Amino acid sequence: MNLSHRIPKLLFRTAYVISAFAFLVGAVSPALADGASLAPQTKIRLTIVQWMQSKGQYERWDALGGEYTVSDEGTVFLPFLGSLSVDNLKKSDLTNEIAKRLQEKIGLVQPPAVTIEILEYPPIYVVGDVTTPGEYKYRPGLTVLQSLAMSGGPFRSKTPLQTESIKLVGELREIDHSILRSTAKLSRLQAEMAGAKEITFDQAAGVDQQFSAGIYSEERVIFQARANALERQSKALTELRELLTTEISTLEEKLVGADDNIKSVEDQLTSVKSLVQKGLTISSRQLDLERLLTTYRSDKLDLVTAIMRGRQAVSETTRNLEGLSDTRRSEVAVEAQAERANLDQLKMKREMTQKLLIDQLAADDGLKNRSVELPITFTVSRRNEGRIDQFQASETTTLAPGDVVRVVRPQIPDEPSGPTSDQSGEMEPETLANRTSQ
């Protein structure tokens, strides 16, 4: 009965020991297998286990284990043990040294099992004639050629002539865009002067169709907006003239009524004067009629003045309405004249810029023929036992953590050899300038 209970426990402990041993063996980092020492700034994970005879199992010392970083002086500060130099220690020496010190400090019969796992290597640095010099992450087996690829490859410097050519290409393209805008604007102004319902654009060859479509669309919007504004002004003037005409008609009707009132008062005044002379009525009645007649005549003068002013306003409105189109056509003509002058200046500027670009391309082509590239050279700086060693490397040289790779790409001038651009069938500078601007 007791044996049956002890056998499963024994099998469990045996399996645990085997798994722990496999953990210890598998935890050894490949970087440590080559016997190399740990470089500064290496991040490691320290694991310490001990076989407990009384319990029949391994126990981890988590208080001493953990993640540590090798300092620039090549030391690691461990709890209970203090500062430990790892600069000259190999894989087995380092683990044995830690186990030995722990055994001496604690007074153990057997030293504990110590393993080290590398979490992060020190970075490498690529400098010199590369596209993106800087710091890069290291991995085991990294070669010089791979570090060159990580830094973007060799740096290809642009000569002052190439830089000037690029600048001229940008200016030429901007001039072409400005010419397209000016041409489109002229087409719109001509359509406005002709009174057309829509614009007809002259399609320029070799122009970005998407860009030109955007410019044409903007000009159509402006054309329609200006046409709508002209229509609104014409409608407003027409309505104003109709309103003034209606007001004049009303005033004329009032004027007819004023004439009737004046005639009626004049008739009454004639009759009253006769009666006053005969002594049949009092003279105050005659005075009242005379005052009333004066008021009616004054009102009539006001109506006549208002009618004259209304007719003057109608004439002015008619004149403005008839001259609205002429005024707009005159303004458009002046604007078109200024735009033609601007277009001529742009074409002249384009011609001059294109000639400069042709000269730059020809000079740059000659410079390329006189330049011969030499093979790229590599120099590696490596820390070794507290000193920095430099040596020439090849593309297949394996790097170590913390290495500094210097890339040098020399060039020597040479006389032009071989066929020229005309003889080799390459594109002429003038043709290249035209295509570049497009």
Short mmCIF file of C-alpha atoms in Angstrom, two decimals:
data_model
loop_
_atom_site.label_atom_id
_atom_site.label_comp_id
_atom_site.label_asym_id
_atom_site.label_seq_id
_atom_site.Cartn_x
_atom_site.Cartn_y
_atom_site.Cartn_z
CA MET A 1 0.00 0.00 0.00
CA ASN A 2 2.79 2.40 0.96
CA LEU A 3 4.81 1.37 -2.07
CA SER A 4 1.90 2.12 -4.40
CA HIS A 5 1.72 5.64 -3.01
CA ARG A 6 5.46 6.28 -3.21
CA ILE A 7 5.91 5.11 -6.81
CA PRO A 8 3.80 7.96 -8.36
CA LYS A 9 5.67 10.49 -6.18
CA LEU A 10 9.01 9.07 -7.31
CA LEU A 11 7.94 9.19 -10.97
CA PHE A 12 6.74 12.78 -10.53
CA ARG A 13 10.03 13.91 -8.99
CA THR A 14 12.01 12.12 -11.70
CA ALA A 15 9.99 13.84 -14.44
CA TYR A 16 10.42 17.20 -12.68
CA VAL A 17 14.18 16.74 -12.44
CA ILE A 18 14.42 15.76 -16.11
CA SER A 19 12.35 18.77 -17.17
CA ALA A 20 14.41 21.11 -14.99
CA PHE A 21 17.62 19.72 -16.47
CA ALA A 22 16.23 20.21 -19.96
CA PHE A 23 15.35 23.80 -19.02
CA LEU A 24 18.88 24.44 -17.82
CA VAL A 25 20.43 23.00 -20.95
CA GLY A 26 18.04 24.74 -23.35
CA ALA A 27 18.36 28.11 -21.64
CA VAL A 28 21.99 28.53 -22.70
CA SER A 29 22.01 31.32 -25.30
CA PRO A 30 23.56 30.58 -28.73
CA ALA A 31 25.65 33.71 -28.34
CA LEU A 32 27.33 32.26 -25.31
CA ALA A 33 28.05 28.94 -27.01
CA ASP A 34 30.89 30.47 -29.03
CA GLY A 35 32.84 31.37 -25.88
CA ALA A 36 32.62 35.13 -26.46
CA SER A 37 32.46 37.50 -23.52
CA LEU A 38 29.49 39.75 -22.89
CA ALA A 39 29.82 43.18 -24.47
CA PRO A 40 28.82 46.34 -22.56
CA GLN A 41 25.11 47.25 -22.68
CA THR A 42 24.13 43.60 -23.13
CA LYS A 43 20.83 42.80 -21.40
CA ILE A 44 20.78 39.33 -19.79
CA ARG A 45 18.43 37.19 -17.72
CA LEU A 46 20.06 35.34 -14.84
CA THR A 47 18.40 32.12 -13.60
CA ILE A 48 19.62 30.28 -10.48
CA VAL A 49 18.24 26.93 -9.32
CA GLN A 50 19.36 24.49 -6.61
CA TRP A 51 18.58 20.86 -5.99
CA MET A 52 16.86 20.49 -2.64
CA GLN A 53 17.73 17.01 -1.38
CA SER A 54 15.15 17.18 1.40
CA LYS A 55 12.33 18.00 -1.00
CA GLY A 56 13.62 16.02 -3.93
CA GLN A 57 13.16 18.88 -6.39
CA TYR A 58 14.78 22.00 -7.84
CA GLU A 59 13.98 25.44 -6.44
CA ARG A 60 14.56 28.75 -8.19
CA TRP A 61 16.26 31.64 -6.45
CA ASP A 62 14.10 34.46 -7.76
CA ALA A 63 15.59 36.92 -5.29
CA LEU A 64 18.98 36.66 -7.01
CA GLY A 65 17.83 35.94 -10.53
CA GLY A 66 16.35 38.50 -12.91
CA GLU A 67 17.30 40.86 -15.74
CA TYR A 68 20.58 42.78 -15.68
CA THR A 69 22.57 45.03 -18.04
CA VAL A 70 26.33 44.89 -18.49
CA SER A 71 27.78 48.33 -17.74
CA ASP A 72 30.20 50.23 -19.96
CA GLU A 73 32.98 49.09 -17.62
CA GLY A 74 32.09 45.45 -18.27
CA THR A 75 30.55 44.70 -14.89
CA VAL A 76 27.20 43.44 -13.59
CA PHE A 77 25.90 44.33 -10.15
CA LEU A 78 24.17 41.31 -8.58
CA PRO A 79 22.26 41.27 -5.31
CA PHE A 80 24.17 39.66 -2.43
CA LEU A 81 27.28 39.25 -4.60
CA GLY A 82 27.86 42.89 -5.52
CA SER A 83 29.76 44.01 -8.62
CA LEU A 84 31.02 41.20 -10.85
CA SER A 85 33.39 41.79 -13.75
CA VAL A 86 32.29 39.91 -16.90
CA ASP A 87 34.59 41.58 -19.42
CA ASN A 88 37.08 38.70 -19.66
CA LEU A 89 34.85 35.82 -18.61
CA LYS A 90 33.64 33.22 -21.07
CA LYS A 91 30.34 31.38 -20.91
CA SER A 92 31.40 28.60 -18.57
CA ASP A 93 33.70 30.83 -16.52
CA LEU A 94 30.91 33.35 -15.89
CA THR A 95 28.33 30.82 -14.71
CA ASN A 96 30.95 28.94 -12.67
CA GLU A 97 32.12 32.18 -11.06
CA ILE A 98 28.58 33.10 -10.00
CA ALA A 99 27.89 29.59 -8.70
CA LYS A 100 31.22 29.51 -6.83
CA ARG A 101 30.63 32.87 -5.15
CA LEU A 102 27.13 31.89 -4.10
CA GLN A 103 28.43 28.64 -2.65
CA GLU A 104 31.08 30.47 -0.67
CA LYS A 105 28.74 33.21 0.53
CA ILE A 106 25.94 30.92 1.63
CA GLY A 107 28.05 27.93 2.61
CA LEU A 108 26.39 25.39 0.34
CA VAL A 109 27.62 21.83 -0.05
CA GLN A 110 27.02 21.89 -3.78
CA PRO A 111 27.06 24.99 -5.97
CA PRO A 112 23.70 26.04 -7.51
CA ALA A 113 22.99 25.68 -11.21
CA VAL A 114 23.37 29.06 -12.97
CA THR A 115 22.19 29.89 -16.51
CA ILE A 116 22.37 33.13 -18.51
CA GLU A 117 20.03 34.10 -21.36
CA ILE A 118 20.73 37.11 -23.57
CA LEU A 119 17.64 39.30 -23.97
CA GLU A 120 19.09 42.12 -26.06
CA TYR A 121 22.46 42.66 -27.68
CA PRO A 122 24.23 46.01 -27.83
CA PRO A 123 23.43 47.82 -31.09
CA ILE A 124 25.84 48.23 -33.96
CA TYR A 125 26.59 51.58 -35.60
CA VAL A 126 26.91 52.19 -39.33
CA VAL A 127 28.60 55.45 -40.37
CA GLY A 128 30.25 56.93 -43.43
CA ASP A 129 28.96 56.94 -47.00
CA VAL A 130 25.56 55.39 -46.32
CA THR A 131 22.07 56.72 -46.91
CA THR A 132 20.94 56.55 -43.28
CA PRO A 133 23.81 56.36 -40.81
CA GLY A 134 22.93 55.56 -37.23
CA GLU A 135 22.28 52.89 -34.61
CA TYR A 136 20.81 49.51 -35.58
CA LYS A 137 19.70 46.43 -33.67
CA TYR A 138 22.15 43.53 -33.60
CA ARG A 139 21.30 39.89 -34.15
CA PRO A 140 23.64 36.87 -34.15
CA GLY A 141 25.25 36.19 -37.51
CA LEU A 142 24.84 39.75 -38.81
CA THR A 143 27.28 40.51 -41.64
CA VAL A 144 28.76 43.76 -42.94
CA LEU A 145 26.69 43.57 -46.13
CA GLN A 146 23.49 43.14 -44.12
CA SER A 147 24.37 46.18 -41.98
CA LEU A 148 24.87 48.17 -45.21
CA ALA A 149 21.40 47.15 -46.35
CA MET A 150 19.94 48.13 -42.95
CA SER A 151 21.39 51.63 -43.32
CA GLY A 152 19.80 52.18 -46.73
CA GLY A 153 22.75 51.21 -48.94
CA PRO A 154 25.59 53.41 -50.22
CA PHE A 155 25.00 57.14 -50.25
CA ARG A 156 24.85 58.61 -53.73
CA SER A 157 25.73 62.25 -53.43
CA LYS A 158 24.34 64.75 -55.87
CA THR A 159 26.75 67.11 -57.54
CA PRO A 160 26.00 70.86 -57.59
CA LEU A 161 25.11 70.47 -61.27
CA GLN A 162 22.59 67.74 -60.47
CA THR A 163 21.09 69.87 -57.71
CA GLU A 164 20.78 72.83 -60.07
CA SER A 165 19.21 70.58 -62.73
CA ILE A 166 16.61 69.35 -60.25
CA LYS A 167 15.83 72.94 -59.29
CA LEU A 168 15.44 73.95 -62.96
CA VAL A 169 13.17 70.97 -63.60
CA GLY A 170 10.92 72.11 -60.73
CA GLU A 171 10.87 75.68 -62.04
CA LEU A 172 10.09 74.48 -65.57
CA ARG A 173 7.19 72.37 -64.33
CA GLU A 174 5.79 75.28 -62.33
CA ILE A 175 6.06 77.54 -65.38
CA ASP A 176 4.16 74.98 -67.46
CA HIS A 177 1.41 74.92 -64.84
CA SER A 178 1.25 78.70 -64.84
CA ILE A 179 1.03 78.74 -68.66
CA LEU A 180 -1.83 76.26 -68.49
CA ARG A 181 -3.67 78.44 -65.96
CA SER A 182 -3.12 81.57 -68.05
CA THR A 183 -4.27 79.85 -71.26
CA ALA A 184 -7.41 78.55 -69.56
CA LYS A 185 -8.18 82.01 -68.17
CA LEU A 186 -7.78 83.56 -71.64
CA SER A 187 -10.21 81.01 -73.06
CA ARG A 188 -12.75 81.99 -70.41
CA LEU A 189 -12.30 85.73 -71.04
CA GLN A 190 -12.71 85.24 -74.79
CA ALA A 191 -15.92 83.28 -74.20
CA GLU A 192 -17.23 86.11 -71.98
CA MET A 193 -16.43 88.75 -74.63
CA ALA A 194 -18.16 86.68 -77.31
CA GLY A 195 -21.23 86.13 -75.13
CA ALA A 196 -20.89 82.33 -75.46
CA LYS A 197 -22.87 79.95 -73.30
CA GLU A 198 -19.85 77.74 -72.50
CA ILE A 199 -16.04 77.74 -72.79
CA THR A 200 -13.99 75.88 -75.38
CA PHE A 201 -10.49 75.06 -74.14
CA ASP A 202 -7.49 74.29 -76.33
CA GLN A 203 -6.15 70.96 -75.08
CA ALA A 204 -2.37 71.25 -74.58
CA ALA A 205 -0.28 68.21 -75.51
CA GLY A 206 1.91 66.55 -72.88
CA VAL A 207 0.11 68.11 -69.91
CA ASP A 208 -1.10 66.17 -66.89
CA GLN A 209 -4.73 65.48 -67.76
CA GLN A 210 -5.87 65.37 -64.15
CA PHE A 211 -4.24 68.72 -63.37
CA SER A 212 -5.61 70.36 -66.52
CA ALA A 213 -9.09 68.99 -65.83
CA GLY A 214 -9.01 70.65 -62.41
CA ILE A 215 -7.95 74.01 -63.93
CA TYR A 216 -10.67 73.81 -66.60
CA SER A 217 -13.28 72.97 -63.99
CA GLU A 218 -12.31 76.00 -61.90
CA GLU A 219 -12.55 78.30 -64.93
CA ARG A 220 -16.00 76.94 -65.78
CA VAL A 221 -17.15 77.69 -62.24
CA ILE A 222 -15.82 81.27 -62.52
CA PHE A 223 -17.44 81.66 -65.96
CA GLN A 224 -20.82 80.53 -64.70
CA ALA A 225 -20.60 82.66 -61.56
CA ARG A 226 -19.80 85.82 -63.55
CA ALA A 227 -22.61 85.06 -66.02
CA ASN A 228 -25.06 84.64 -63.14
CA ALA A 229 -23.88 87.91 -61.57
CA LEU A 230 -24.42 89.75 -64.88
CA GLU A 231 -27.88 88.23 -65.22
CA ARG A 232 -28.80 89.29 -61.68
CA GLN A 233 -27.67 92.87 -62.32
CA SER A 234 -29.64 93.03 -65.56
CA LYS A 235 -32.74 91.66 -63.86
CA ALA A 236 -32.43 94.15 -61.00
CA LEU A 237 -32.16 97.10 -63.38
CA THR A 238 -35.13 95.86 -65.42
CA GLU A 239 -37.29 95.53 -62.30
CA LEU A 240 -36.22 99.00 -61.15
CA ARG A 241 -37.24 100.51 -64.50
CA GLU A 242 -40.62 98.79 -64.37
CA LEU A 243 -41.16 100.07 -60.80
CA LEU A 244 -40.29 103.63 -61.82
CA THR A 245 -42.62 103.43 -64.83
CA THR A 246 -45.48 102.27 -62.61
CA GLU A 247 -44.79 105.08 -60.17
CA ILE A 248 -44.85 107.66 -62.99
CA SER A 249 -48.20 106.30 -64.17
CA THR A 250 -49.59 106.73 -60.66
CA LEU A 251 -48.27 110.27 -60.44
CA GLU A 252 -49.80 111.12 -63.82
CA GLU A 253 -53.18 109.89 -62.60
CA LYS A 254 -52.81 112.10 -59.52
CA LEU A 255 -51.89 114.98 -61.78
CA VAL A 256 -55.16 114.55 -63.69
CA GLY A 257 -57.05 114.68 -60.39
CA ALA A 258 -55.13 117.80 -59.38
CA ASP A 259 -56.12 119.51 -62.64
CA ASP A 260 -59.79 118.68 -62.02
CA ASN A 261 -59.58 120.08 -58.49
CA ILE A 262 -57.94 123.28 -59.71
CA LYS A 263 -60.60 123.76 -62.45
CA SER A 264 -63.40 123.17 -59.93
CA VAL A 265 -61.96 125.70 -57.46
CA GLU A 266 -61.40 128.23 -60.30
CA ASP A 267 -65.05 127.91 -61.35
CA GLN A 268 -66.22 128.36 -57.77
CA LEU A 269 -63.92 131.35 -57.30
CA THR A 270 -65.34 133.06 -60.44
CA SER A 271 -68.86 132.57 -59.16
CA VAL A 272 -68.03 133.81 -55.66
CA LYS A 273 -66.29 136.92 -57.01
CA SER A 274 -69.46 137.80 -58.92
CA LEU A 275 -71.56 137.36 -55.81
CA VAL A 276 -69.15 139.43 -53.71
CA GLN A 277 -69.32 142.26 -56.23
CA LYS A 278 -73.11 142.15 -56.04
CA GLY A 279 -72.95 142.08 -52.24
CA LEU A 280 -74.69 138.72 -52.07
CA THR A 281 -71.90 136.95 -50.09
CA ILE A 282 -69.06 137.82 -47.79
CA SER A 283 -65.48 138.37 -48.99
CA SER A 284 -64.01 135.71 -46.63
CA ARG A 285 -65.52 133.02 -48.83
CA GLN A 286 -63.49 134.41 -51.74
CA LEU A 287 -60.30 134.37 -49.65
CA ASP A 288 -60.80 130.71 -48.65
CA LEU A 289 -61.22 129.65 -52.27
CA GLU A 290 -58.13 131.61 -53.31
CA ARG A 291 -56.02 129.89 -50.59
CA LEU A 292 -57.37 126.46 -51.62
CA LEU A 293 -56.56 127.19 -55.26
CA THR A 294 -52.99 128.13 -54.30
CA THR A 295 -52.59 124.81 -52.39
CA TYR A 296 -53.88 122.74 -55.34
CA ARG A 297 -51.55 124.50 -57.73
CA SER A 298 -48.59 123.86 -55.38
CA ASP A 299 -49.50 120.17 -55.17
CA LYS A 300 -49.66 120.03 -58.94
CA LEU A 301 -46.15 121.46 -59.19
CA ASP A 302 -44.90 118.79 -56.76
CA LEU A 303 -46.51 116.07 -58.87
CA VAL A 304 -44.98 117.46 -62.06
CA THR A 305 -41.55 117.58 -60.38
CA ALA A 306 -41.91 113.99 -59.14
CA ILE A 307 -42.91 112.82 -62.61
CA MET A 308 -39.90 114.54 -64.15
CA ARG A 309 -37.58 112.97 -61.60
CA GLY A 310 -39.15 109.55 -62.20
CA ARG A 311 -38.67 109.87 -65.95
CA GLN A 312 -35.05 110.90 -65.36
CA ALA A 313 -34.54 107.82 -63.18
CA VAL A 314 -36.10 105.62 -65.85
CA SER A 315 -33.76 107.09 -68.45
CA GLU A 316 -30.73 106.51 -66.19
CA THR A 317 -31.82 102.94 -65.42
CA THR A 318 -32.33 102.23 -69.12
CA ARG A 319 -28.92 103.68 -69.87
CA ASN A 320 -27.30 101.51 -67.17
CA LEU A 321 -29.14 98.45 -68.40
CA GLU A 322 -28.08 99.00 -71.98
CA GLY A 323 -24.48 99.77 -70.97
CA LEU A 324 -24.18 96.83 -68.55
CA SER A 325 -22.99 94.41 -71.21
CA ASP A 326 -20.70 97.02 -72.79
CA THR A 327 -19.11 97.79 -69.40
CA ARG A 328 -18.57 94.12 -68.64
CA ARG A 329 -17.14 93.52 -72.12
CA SER A 330 -14.75 96.45 -71.67
CA GLU A 331 -13.58 95.15 -68.28
CA VAL A 332 -13.07 91.66 -69.72
CA ALA A 333 -11.09 93.08 -72.64
CA VAL A 334 -8.72 94.93 -70.29
CA GLU A 335 -8.31 91.79 -68.17
CA ALA A 336 -7.64 89.68 -71.28
CA GLN A 337 -5.02 92.14 -72.50
CA ALA A 338 -3.17 91.95 -69.16
CA GLU A 339 -3.38 88.14 -69.19
CA ARG A 340 -1.91 87.94 -72.70
CA ALA A 341 1.05 90.01 -71.53
CA ASN A 342 1.49 87.68 -68.57
CA LEU A 343 1.32 84.65 -70.88
CA ASP A 344 3.99 86.10 -73.15
CA GLN A 345 6.28 86.63 -70.16
CA LEU A 346 5.69 83.06 -68.98
CA LYS A 347 6.54 81.65 -72.41
CA MET A 348 9.73 83.71 -72.54
CA LYS A 349 10.68 82.55 -69.03
CA ARG A 350 10.01 78.95 -70.01
CA GLU A 351 12.24 79.23 -73.04
CA MET A 352 15.11 80.64 -70.99
CA THR A 353 14.68 78.04 -68.22
CA GLN A 354 14.61 75.23 -70.79
CA LYS A 355 17.87 76.45 -72.34
CA LEU A 356 19.50 76.56 -68.90
CA LEU A 357 18.28 73.03 -68.19
CA ILE A 358 19.69 71.77 -71.48
CA ASP A 359 23.09 73.25 -70.64
CA GLN A 360 22.98 71.76 -67.13
CA LEU A 361 22.03 68.31 -68.43
CA ALA A 362 24.83 68.41 -70.99
CA ALA A 363 27.38 69.47 -68.34
CA ASP A 364 26.10 66.86 -65.88
CA ASP A 365 26.31 64.14 -68.54
CA GLY A 366 29.93 65.06 -69.19
CA LEU A 367 30.67 64.93 -65.46
CA LYS A 368 29.21 61.45 -65.21
CA ASN A 369 31.44 60.24 -68.04
CA ARG A 370 34.50 61.56 -66.20
CA SER A 371 33.66 59.80 -62.89
CA VAL A 372 34.54 56.17 -62.12
CA GLU A 373 33.34 54.50 -58.93
CA LEU A 374 35.77 52.38 -56.90
CA PRO A 375 34.74 49.36 -54.81
CA ILE A 376 33.27 50.18 -51.42
CA THR A 377 35.60 49.62 -48.46
CA PHE A 378 34.56 48.69 -44.92
CA THR A 379 36.36 49.31 -41.63
CA VAL A 380 35.13 47.74 -38.37
CA SER A 381 35.93 49.17 -34.93
CA ARG A 382 35.51 46.59 -32.16
CA ARG A 383 35.98 46.77 -28.40
CA ASN A 384 38.41 44.09 -27.22
CA GLU A 385 39.52 43.79 -23.58
CA GLY A 386 39.15 47.49 -22.89
CA ARG A 387 40.69 48.75 -26.13
CA ILE A 388 39.32 49.60 -29.56
CA ASP A 389 40.66 47.54 -32.48
CA GLN A 390 40.15 48.55 -36.10
CA PHE A 391 40.46 46.21 -39.07
CA GLN A 392 39.48 46.06 -42.72
CA ALA A 393 36.39 43.96 -43.39
CA SER A 394 34.60 42.47 -46.36
CA GLU A 395 30.91 42.08 -47.13
CA THR A 396 30.84 38.62 -45.52
CA THR A 397 32.58 39.62 -42.28
CA THR A 398 30.48 38.65 -39.26
CA LEU A 399 29.85 41.52 -36.85
CA ALA A 400 29.90 41.44 -33.07
CA PRO A 401 27.63 43.39 -30.71
CA GLY A 402 28.69 47.02 -30.37
CA ASP A 403 30.74 47.09 -33.59
CA VAL A 404 31.07 50.33 -35.54
CA VAL A 405 31.06 49.86 -39.33
CA ARG A 406 32.52 52.68 -41.40
CA VAL A 407 31.58 52.63 -45.10
CA VAL A 408 33.78 54.50 -47.58
CA ARG A 409 32.85 54.90 -51.22
CA PRO A 410 35.77 56.53 -53.06
CA GLN A 411 35.58 58.09 -56.52
CA ILE A 412 38.38 59.10 -58.83
CA PRO A 413 38.17 61.42 -61.85
CA ASP A 414 38.89 59.90 -65.22
CA GLU A 415 38.95 61.05 -68.81
CA PRO A 416 35.82 60.32 -70.80
CA SER A 417 36.03 56.99 -72.50
CA GLY A 418 33.65 55.22 -74.81
CA PRO A 419 30.92 56.68 -77.01
CA THR A 420 29.25 59.98 -76.23
CA SER A 421 25.60 60.28 -75.49
CA ASP A 422 24.86 60.98 -79.16
CA GLN A 423 26.80 57.92 -80.37
CA SER A 424 25.47 55.54 -77.71
CA GLY A 425 21.87 56.27 -78.60
CA GLU A 426 21.02 58.01 -75.31
CA MET A 427 18.43 60.76 -75.15
CA GLU A 428 19.49 64.23 -76.24
CA PRO A 429 19.56 66.88 -73.46
CA GLU A 430 16.91 68.98 -75.21
CA THR A 431 14.55 66.02 -75.57
CA LEU A 432 15.20 65.06 -71.94
CA ALA A 433 14.44 68.63 -70.84
CA ASN A 434 11.12 68.59 -72.67
CA ARG A 435 10.08 65.25 -71.22
CA THR A 436 11.25 66.18 -67.75
CA SER A 437 9.14 69.33 -67.71
CA GLN A 438 6.12 67.31 -68.82
#
